[in-house]
CSV table of C-alpha atoms in Angstrom, one decimal:
chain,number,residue,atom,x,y,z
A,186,UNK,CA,36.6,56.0,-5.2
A,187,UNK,CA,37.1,57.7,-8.9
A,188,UNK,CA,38.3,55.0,-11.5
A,189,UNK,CA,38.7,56.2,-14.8
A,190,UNK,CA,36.8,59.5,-14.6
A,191,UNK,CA,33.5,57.8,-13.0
A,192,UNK,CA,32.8,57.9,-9.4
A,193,UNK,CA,31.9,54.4,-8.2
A,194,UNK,CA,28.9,54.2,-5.9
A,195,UNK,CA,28.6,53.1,-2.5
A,196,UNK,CA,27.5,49.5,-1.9
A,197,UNK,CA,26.1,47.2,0.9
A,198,UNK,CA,27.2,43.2,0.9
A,199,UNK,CA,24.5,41.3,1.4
A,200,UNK,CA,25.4,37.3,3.2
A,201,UNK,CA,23.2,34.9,4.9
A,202,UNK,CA,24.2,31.6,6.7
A,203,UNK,CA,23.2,28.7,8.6
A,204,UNK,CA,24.1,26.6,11.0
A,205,UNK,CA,26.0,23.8,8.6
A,206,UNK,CA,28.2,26.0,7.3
A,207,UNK,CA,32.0,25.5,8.1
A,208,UNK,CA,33.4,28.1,10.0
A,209,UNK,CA,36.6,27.9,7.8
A,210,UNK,CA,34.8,28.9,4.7
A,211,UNK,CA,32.7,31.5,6.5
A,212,UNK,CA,35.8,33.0,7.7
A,213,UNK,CA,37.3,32.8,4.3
A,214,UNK,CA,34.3,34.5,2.7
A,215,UNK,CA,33.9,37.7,4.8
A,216,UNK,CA,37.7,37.9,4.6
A,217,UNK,CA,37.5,38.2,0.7
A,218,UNK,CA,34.6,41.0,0.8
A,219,UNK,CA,35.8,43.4,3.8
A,220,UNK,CA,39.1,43.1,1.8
A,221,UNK,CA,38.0,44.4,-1.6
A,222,UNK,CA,40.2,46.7,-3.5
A,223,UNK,CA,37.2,48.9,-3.4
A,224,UNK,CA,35.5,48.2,0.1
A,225,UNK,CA,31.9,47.7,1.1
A,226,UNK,CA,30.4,50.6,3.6
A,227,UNK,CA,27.6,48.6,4.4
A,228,UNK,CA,27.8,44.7,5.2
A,229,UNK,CA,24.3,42.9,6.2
A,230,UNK,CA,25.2,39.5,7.4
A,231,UNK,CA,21.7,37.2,7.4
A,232,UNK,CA,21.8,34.5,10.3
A,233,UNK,CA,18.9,32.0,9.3
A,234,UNK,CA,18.1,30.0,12.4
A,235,UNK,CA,20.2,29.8,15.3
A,236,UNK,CA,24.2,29.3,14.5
A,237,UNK,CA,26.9,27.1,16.4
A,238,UNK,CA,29.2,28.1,18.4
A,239,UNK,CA,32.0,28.4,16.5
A,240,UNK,CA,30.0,30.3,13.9
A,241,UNK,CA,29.1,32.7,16.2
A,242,UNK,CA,32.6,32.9,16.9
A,243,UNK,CA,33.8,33.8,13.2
A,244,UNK,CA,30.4,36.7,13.2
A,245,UNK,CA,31.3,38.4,16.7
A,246,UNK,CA,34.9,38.7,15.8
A,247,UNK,CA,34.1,40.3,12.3
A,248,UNK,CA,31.3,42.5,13.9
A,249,UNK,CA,33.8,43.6,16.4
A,250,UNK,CA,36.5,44.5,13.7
A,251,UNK,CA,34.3,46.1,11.1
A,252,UNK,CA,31.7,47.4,14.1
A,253,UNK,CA,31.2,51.2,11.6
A,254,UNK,CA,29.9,48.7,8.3
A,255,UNK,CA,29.0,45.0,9.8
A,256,UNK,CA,25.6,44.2,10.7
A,257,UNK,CA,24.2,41.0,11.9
A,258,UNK,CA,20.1,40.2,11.2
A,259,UNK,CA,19.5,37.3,13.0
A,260,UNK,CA,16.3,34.9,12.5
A,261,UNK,CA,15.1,32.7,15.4
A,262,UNK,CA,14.4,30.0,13.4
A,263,UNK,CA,15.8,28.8,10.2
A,264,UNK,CA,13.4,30.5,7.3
A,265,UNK,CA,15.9,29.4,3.8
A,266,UNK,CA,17.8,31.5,2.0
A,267,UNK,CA,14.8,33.4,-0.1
A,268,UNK,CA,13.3,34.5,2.8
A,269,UNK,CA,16.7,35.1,5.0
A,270,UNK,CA,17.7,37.2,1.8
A,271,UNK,CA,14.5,39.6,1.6
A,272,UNK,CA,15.3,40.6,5.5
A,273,UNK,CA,18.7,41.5,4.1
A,274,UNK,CA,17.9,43.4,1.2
A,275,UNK,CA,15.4,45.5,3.1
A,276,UNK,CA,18.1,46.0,6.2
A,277,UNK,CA,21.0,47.0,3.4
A,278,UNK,CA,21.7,51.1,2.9
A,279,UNK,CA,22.6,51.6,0.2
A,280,UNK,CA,21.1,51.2,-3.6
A,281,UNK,CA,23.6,48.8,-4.9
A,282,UNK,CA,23.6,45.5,-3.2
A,283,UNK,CA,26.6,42.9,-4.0
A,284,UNK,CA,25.6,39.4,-3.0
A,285,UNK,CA,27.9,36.7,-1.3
A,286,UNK,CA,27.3,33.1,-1.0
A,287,UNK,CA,29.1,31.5,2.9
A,288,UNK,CA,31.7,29.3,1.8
A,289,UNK,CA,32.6,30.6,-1.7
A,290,UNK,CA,36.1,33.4,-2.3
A,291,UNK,CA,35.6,36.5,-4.3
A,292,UNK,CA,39.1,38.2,-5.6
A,293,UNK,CA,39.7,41.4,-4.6
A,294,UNK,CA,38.8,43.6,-7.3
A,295,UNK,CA,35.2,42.1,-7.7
A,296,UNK,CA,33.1,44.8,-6.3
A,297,UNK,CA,35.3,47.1,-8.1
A,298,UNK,CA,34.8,46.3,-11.3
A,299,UNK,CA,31.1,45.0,-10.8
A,300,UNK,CA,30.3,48.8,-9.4
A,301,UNK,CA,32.8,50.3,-12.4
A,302,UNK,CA,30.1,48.9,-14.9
A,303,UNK,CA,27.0,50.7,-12.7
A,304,UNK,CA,29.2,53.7,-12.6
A,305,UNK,CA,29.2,53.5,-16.8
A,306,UNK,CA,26.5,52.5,-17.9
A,307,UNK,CA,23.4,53.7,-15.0
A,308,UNK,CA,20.9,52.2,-17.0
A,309,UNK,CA,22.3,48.5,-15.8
A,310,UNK,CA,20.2,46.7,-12.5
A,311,UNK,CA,22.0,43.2,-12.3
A,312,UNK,CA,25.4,42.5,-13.3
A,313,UNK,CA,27.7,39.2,-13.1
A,314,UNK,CA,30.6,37.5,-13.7
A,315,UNK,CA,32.2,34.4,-14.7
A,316,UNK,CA,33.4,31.9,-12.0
A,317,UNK,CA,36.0,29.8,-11.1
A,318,UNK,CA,35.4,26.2,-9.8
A,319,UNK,CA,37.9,25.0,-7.1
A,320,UNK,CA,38.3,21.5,-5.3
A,321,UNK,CA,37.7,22.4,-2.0
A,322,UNK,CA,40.5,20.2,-0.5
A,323,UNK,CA,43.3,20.9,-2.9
A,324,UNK,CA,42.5,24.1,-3.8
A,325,UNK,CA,42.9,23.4,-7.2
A,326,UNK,CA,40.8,25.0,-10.5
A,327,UNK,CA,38.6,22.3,-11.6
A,328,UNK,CA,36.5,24.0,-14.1
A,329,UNK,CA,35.3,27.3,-15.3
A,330,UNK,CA,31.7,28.8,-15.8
A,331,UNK,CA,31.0,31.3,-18.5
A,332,UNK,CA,27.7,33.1,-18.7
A,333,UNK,CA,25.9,35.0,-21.7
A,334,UNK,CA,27.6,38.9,-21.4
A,335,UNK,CA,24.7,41.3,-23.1
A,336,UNK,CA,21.1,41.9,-22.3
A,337,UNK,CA,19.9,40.5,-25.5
A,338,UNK,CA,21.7,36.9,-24.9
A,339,UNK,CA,20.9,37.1,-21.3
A,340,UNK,CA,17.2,37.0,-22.2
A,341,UNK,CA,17.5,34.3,-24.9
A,342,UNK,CA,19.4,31.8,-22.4
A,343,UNK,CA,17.5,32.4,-19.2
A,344,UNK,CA,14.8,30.8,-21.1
A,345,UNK,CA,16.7,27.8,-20.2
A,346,UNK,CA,18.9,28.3,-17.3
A,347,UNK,CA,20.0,30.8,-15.0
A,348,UNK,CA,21.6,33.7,-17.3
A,349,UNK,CA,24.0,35.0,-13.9
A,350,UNK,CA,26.3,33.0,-11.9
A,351,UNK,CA,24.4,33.3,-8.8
A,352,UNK,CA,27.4,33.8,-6.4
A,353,UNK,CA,28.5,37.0,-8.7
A,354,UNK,CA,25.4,38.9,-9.0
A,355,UNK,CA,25.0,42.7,-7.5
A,356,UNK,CA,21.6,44.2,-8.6
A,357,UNK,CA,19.7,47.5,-7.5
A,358,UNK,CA,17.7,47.3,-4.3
A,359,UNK,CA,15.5,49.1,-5.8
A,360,UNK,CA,14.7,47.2,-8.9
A,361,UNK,CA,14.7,44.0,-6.4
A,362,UNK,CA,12.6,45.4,-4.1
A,363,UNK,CA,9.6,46.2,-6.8
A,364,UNK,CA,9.6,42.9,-8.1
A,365,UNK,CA,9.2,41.4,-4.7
A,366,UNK,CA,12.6,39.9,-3.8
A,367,UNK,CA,13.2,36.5,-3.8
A,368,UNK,CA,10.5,34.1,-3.6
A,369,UNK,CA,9.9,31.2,-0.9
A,370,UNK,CA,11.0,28.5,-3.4
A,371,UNK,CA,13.4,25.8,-1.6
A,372,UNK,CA,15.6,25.5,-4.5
A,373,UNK,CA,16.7,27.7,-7.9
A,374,UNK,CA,15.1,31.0,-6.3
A,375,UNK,CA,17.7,32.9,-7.6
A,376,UNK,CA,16.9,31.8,-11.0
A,377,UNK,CA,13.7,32.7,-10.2
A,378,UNK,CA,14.9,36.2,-9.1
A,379,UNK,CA,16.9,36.9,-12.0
A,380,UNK,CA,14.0,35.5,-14.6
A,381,UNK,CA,11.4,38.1,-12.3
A,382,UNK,CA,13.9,41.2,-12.6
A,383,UNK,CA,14.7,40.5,-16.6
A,384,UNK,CA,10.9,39.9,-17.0
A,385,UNK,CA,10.2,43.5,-15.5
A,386,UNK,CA,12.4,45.3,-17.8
A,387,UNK,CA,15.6,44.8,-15.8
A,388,UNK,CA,18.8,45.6,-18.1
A,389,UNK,CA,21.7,43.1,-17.1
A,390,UNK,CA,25.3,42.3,-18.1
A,391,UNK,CA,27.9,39.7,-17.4
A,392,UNK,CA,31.7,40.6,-16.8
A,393,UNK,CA,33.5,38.0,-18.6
A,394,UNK,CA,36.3,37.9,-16.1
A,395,UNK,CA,36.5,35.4,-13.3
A,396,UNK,CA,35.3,37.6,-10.0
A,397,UNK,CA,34.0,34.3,-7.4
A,398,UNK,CA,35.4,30.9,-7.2
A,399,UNK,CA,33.1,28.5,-6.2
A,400,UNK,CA,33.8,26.1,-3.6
A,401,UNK,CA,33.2,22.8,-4.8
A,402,UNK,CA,33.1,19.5,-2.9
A,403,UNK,CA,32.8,15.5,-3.0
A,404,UNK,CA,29.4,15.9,-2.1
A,405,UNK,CA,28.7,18.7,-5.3
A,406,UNK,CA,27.9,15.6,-8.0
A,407,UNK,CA,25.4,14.3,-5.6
A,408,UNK,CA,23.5,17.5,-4.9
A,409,UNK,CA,23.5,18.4,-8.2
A,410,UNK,CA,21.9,14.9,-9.6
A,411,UNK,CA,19.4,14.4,-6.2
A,412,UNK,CA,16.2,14.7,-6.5
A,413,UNK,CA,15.8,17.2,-3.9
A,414,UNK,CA,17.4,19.7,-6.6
A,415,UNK,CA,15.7,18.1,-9.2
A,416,UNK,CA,12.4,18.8,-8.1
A,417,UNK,CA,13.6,22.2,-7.1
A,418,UNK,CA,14.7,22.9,-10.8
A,419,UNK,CA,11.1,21.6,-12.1
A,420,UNK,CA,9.2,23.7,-9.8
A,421,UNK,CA,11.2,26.5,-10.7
A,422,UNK,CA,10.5,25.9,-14.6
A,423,UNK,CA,6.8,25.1,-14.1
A,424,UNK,CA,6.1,28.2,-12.4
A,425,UNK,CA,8.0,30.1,-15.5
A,426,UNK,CA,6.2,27.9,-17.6
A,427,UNK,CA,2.4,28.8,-16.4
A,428,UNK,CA,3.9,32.7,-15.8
A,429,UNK,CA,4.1,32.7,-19.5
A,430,UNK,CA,7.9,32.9,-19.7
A,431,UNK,CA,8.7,30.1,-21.3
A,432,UNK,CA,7.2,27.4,-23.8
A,433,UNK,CA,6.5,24.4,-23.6
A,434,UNK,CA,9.4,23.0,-25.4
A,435,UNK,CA,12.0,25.3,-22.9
A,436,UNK,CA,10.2,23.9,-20.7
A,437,UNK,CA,10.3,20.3,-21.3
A,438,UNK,CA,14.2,20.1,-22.4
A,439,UNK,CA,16.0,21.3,-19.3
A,440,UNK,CA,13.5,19.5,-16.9
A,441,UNK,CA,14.4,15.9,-19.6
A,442,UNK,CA,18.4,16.5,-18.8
A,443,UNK,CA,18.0,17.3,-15.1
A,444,UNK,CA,16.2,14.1,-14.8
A,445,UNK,CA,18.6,12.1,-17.0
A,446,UNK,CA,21.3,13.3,-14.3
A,447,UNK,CA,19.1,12.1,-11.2
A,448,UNK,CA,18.5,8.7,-13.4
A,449,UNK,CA,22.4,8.1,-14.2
A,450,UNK,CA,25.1,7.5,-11.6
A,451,UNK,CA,27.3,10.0,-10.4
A,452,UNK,CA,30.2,9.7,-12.7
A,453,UNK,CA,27.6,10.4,-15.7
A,454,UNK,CA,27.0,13.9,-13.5
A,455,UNK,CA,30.4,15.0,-13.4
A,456,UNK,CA,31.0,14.3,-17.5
A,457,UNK,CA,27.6,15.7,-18.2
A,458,UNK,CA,28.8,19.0,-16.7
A,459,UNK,CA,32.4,19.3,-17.7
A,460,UNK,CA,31.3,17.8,-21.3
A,461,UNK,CA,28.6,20.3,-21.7
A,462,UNK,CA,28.0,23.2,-18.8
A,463,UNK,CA,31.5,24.1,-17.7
A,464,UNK,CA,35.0,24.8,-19.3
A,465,UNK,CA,38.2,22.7,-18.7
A,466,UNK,CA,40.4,25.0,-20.6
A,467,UNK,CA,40.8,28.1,-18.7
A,468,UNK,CA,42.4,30.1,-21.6
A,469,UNK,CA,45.5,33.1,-20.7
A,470,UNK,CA,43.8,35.8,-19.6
A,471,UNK,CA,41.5,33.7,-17.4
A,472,UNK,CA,44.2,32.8,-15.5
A,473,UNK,CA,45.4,36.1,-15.5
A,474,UNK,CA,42.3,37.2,-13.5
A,475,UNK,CA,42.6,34.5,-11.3
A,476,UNK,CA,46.1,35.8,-10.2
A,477,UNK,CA,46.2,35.3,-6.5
A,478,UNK,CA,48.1,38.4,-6.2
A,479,UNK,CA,45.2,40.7,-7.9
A,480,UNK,CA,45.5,43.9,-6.6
């Protein structure tokens, strides 16, 4: 496809999923990438451990629509999603590689514009997007998260969080290949991933368009003030922290909050992040991207 003058490169999808996914929002989510505006030729669909029924269902019936892109890795047991990613990346054809979380909706001119910006500027190996928070039984825009857009305030905020929107990120294989993929860390490893690629010279960029909406649930306030992903979030910045990355101080401050939010009940969770890590006010031409009718 030729948009604007620049031919847009071929990409693989990358996906993994396990066995407590819904098979409603699986369904949904391959939906949204096999029907891009500017389609995938290559689709790697990561099965960590053995899937139920009716997810095996939902895979079989893509696989046999798509049969000349779709691709199905399967792991006998479940690995998590660092290791089930690496498999994919190094099963994927092609040099860009758009990732896709299981349950989450990406509008239909994502990959377009994500691969228009590679097309530009060459020199870019991760880019992003902003994303759109939805309540997963109403369908209803909750909230909106907005990333950092250039390289220079990408590195100065991934000093303290992750500077992509995980389910929006398409990097180089490539560039993710030499800095090892993702690591074996239960929790945050694509902070991790993103922090490694930006720390070996990667050049990235944000889109500041909503591309993904993220699926959220009842159960997202708990997750995100447990201490399963509070220790996860620690671990992450420790290792950053004795890598050299970060100081102590950018160290100490994000891992204080995180463990204010597993201290405090939930309803101090859900303030804390609309208050201070997400946007309530999804301005015009916000919602103009999130026109369900994007072509």
């Amino acid at each position: 496809m030729i948009v604007e003058g620049y031919e847009l490169p071929k990409y693989s999808v990358l996906m993994s999923v396990y066995d407590q996914e819904l098979p409603e929002n699986l369904n949904q989510s391959l939906e949204s990438m096999l029907k891009q505006s500017y389609p995938p030729s290559d689709f790697v669909l990561v099965c960590d451990g053995k899937l139920t029924n009716a997810l095996d269902v939902i895979v079989k019936s893509f696989q046999n629509e798509y049969k000349d892109i779709f691709r199905i890795v399967r792991i006998d047991e479940n690995v998590g999603a660092g290791k089930a990613v690496n498999k994919g990346i190094k099963a994927c054809r092609y040099e860009y590689i758009v990732r896709m979380d299981s349950d989450d909706v990406s509008l239909r001119g994502r990959c377009m514009k994500e691969m228009f910006l590679f097309a530009v500027k060459p020199e870019l190996d991760i880019v992003g997007s902003f994303v759109e928070e939805f309540d997963d039984l109403t369908d209803k825009t909750l909230t909106l998260k907005r990333v950092p857009l250039e390289q220079k305030e990408i590195l100065s905020y991934s000093k303290q969080r992750n500077p992509f929107n995980r389910q929006t990120v398409a990097f180089r294989k490539s560039k993710a290949l030499k800095v090892g993929g993702y690591s074996d860390l239960k929790l945050c490893e694509d902070y991790d991933f993103a922090v490694r690629m930006l720390a070996d010279g990667a050049k990235g960029q944000n889109i500041p368009e909503v591309l993904v909406r993220y699926r959220v649930s009842e159960s997202t306030p708990k997750i995100r003030s447990s201490w399963r992903l509070t220790k996860g979030f620690i671990a992450v910045r420790w290792k950053l922290f004795t890598e050299g990355y970060i100081g102590l101080r950018d160290f100490f401050t994000p891992c204080f909050l995180q463990l204010i939010l597993f201290i405090f009940p939930m309803r101090f969770t859900r303030w804390f992040y609309r208050k201070f890590l997400r946007d309530t006010k999804i301005t015009p031409p916000t919602a103009e991207v999130l026109g369900r009718d994007q072509k």
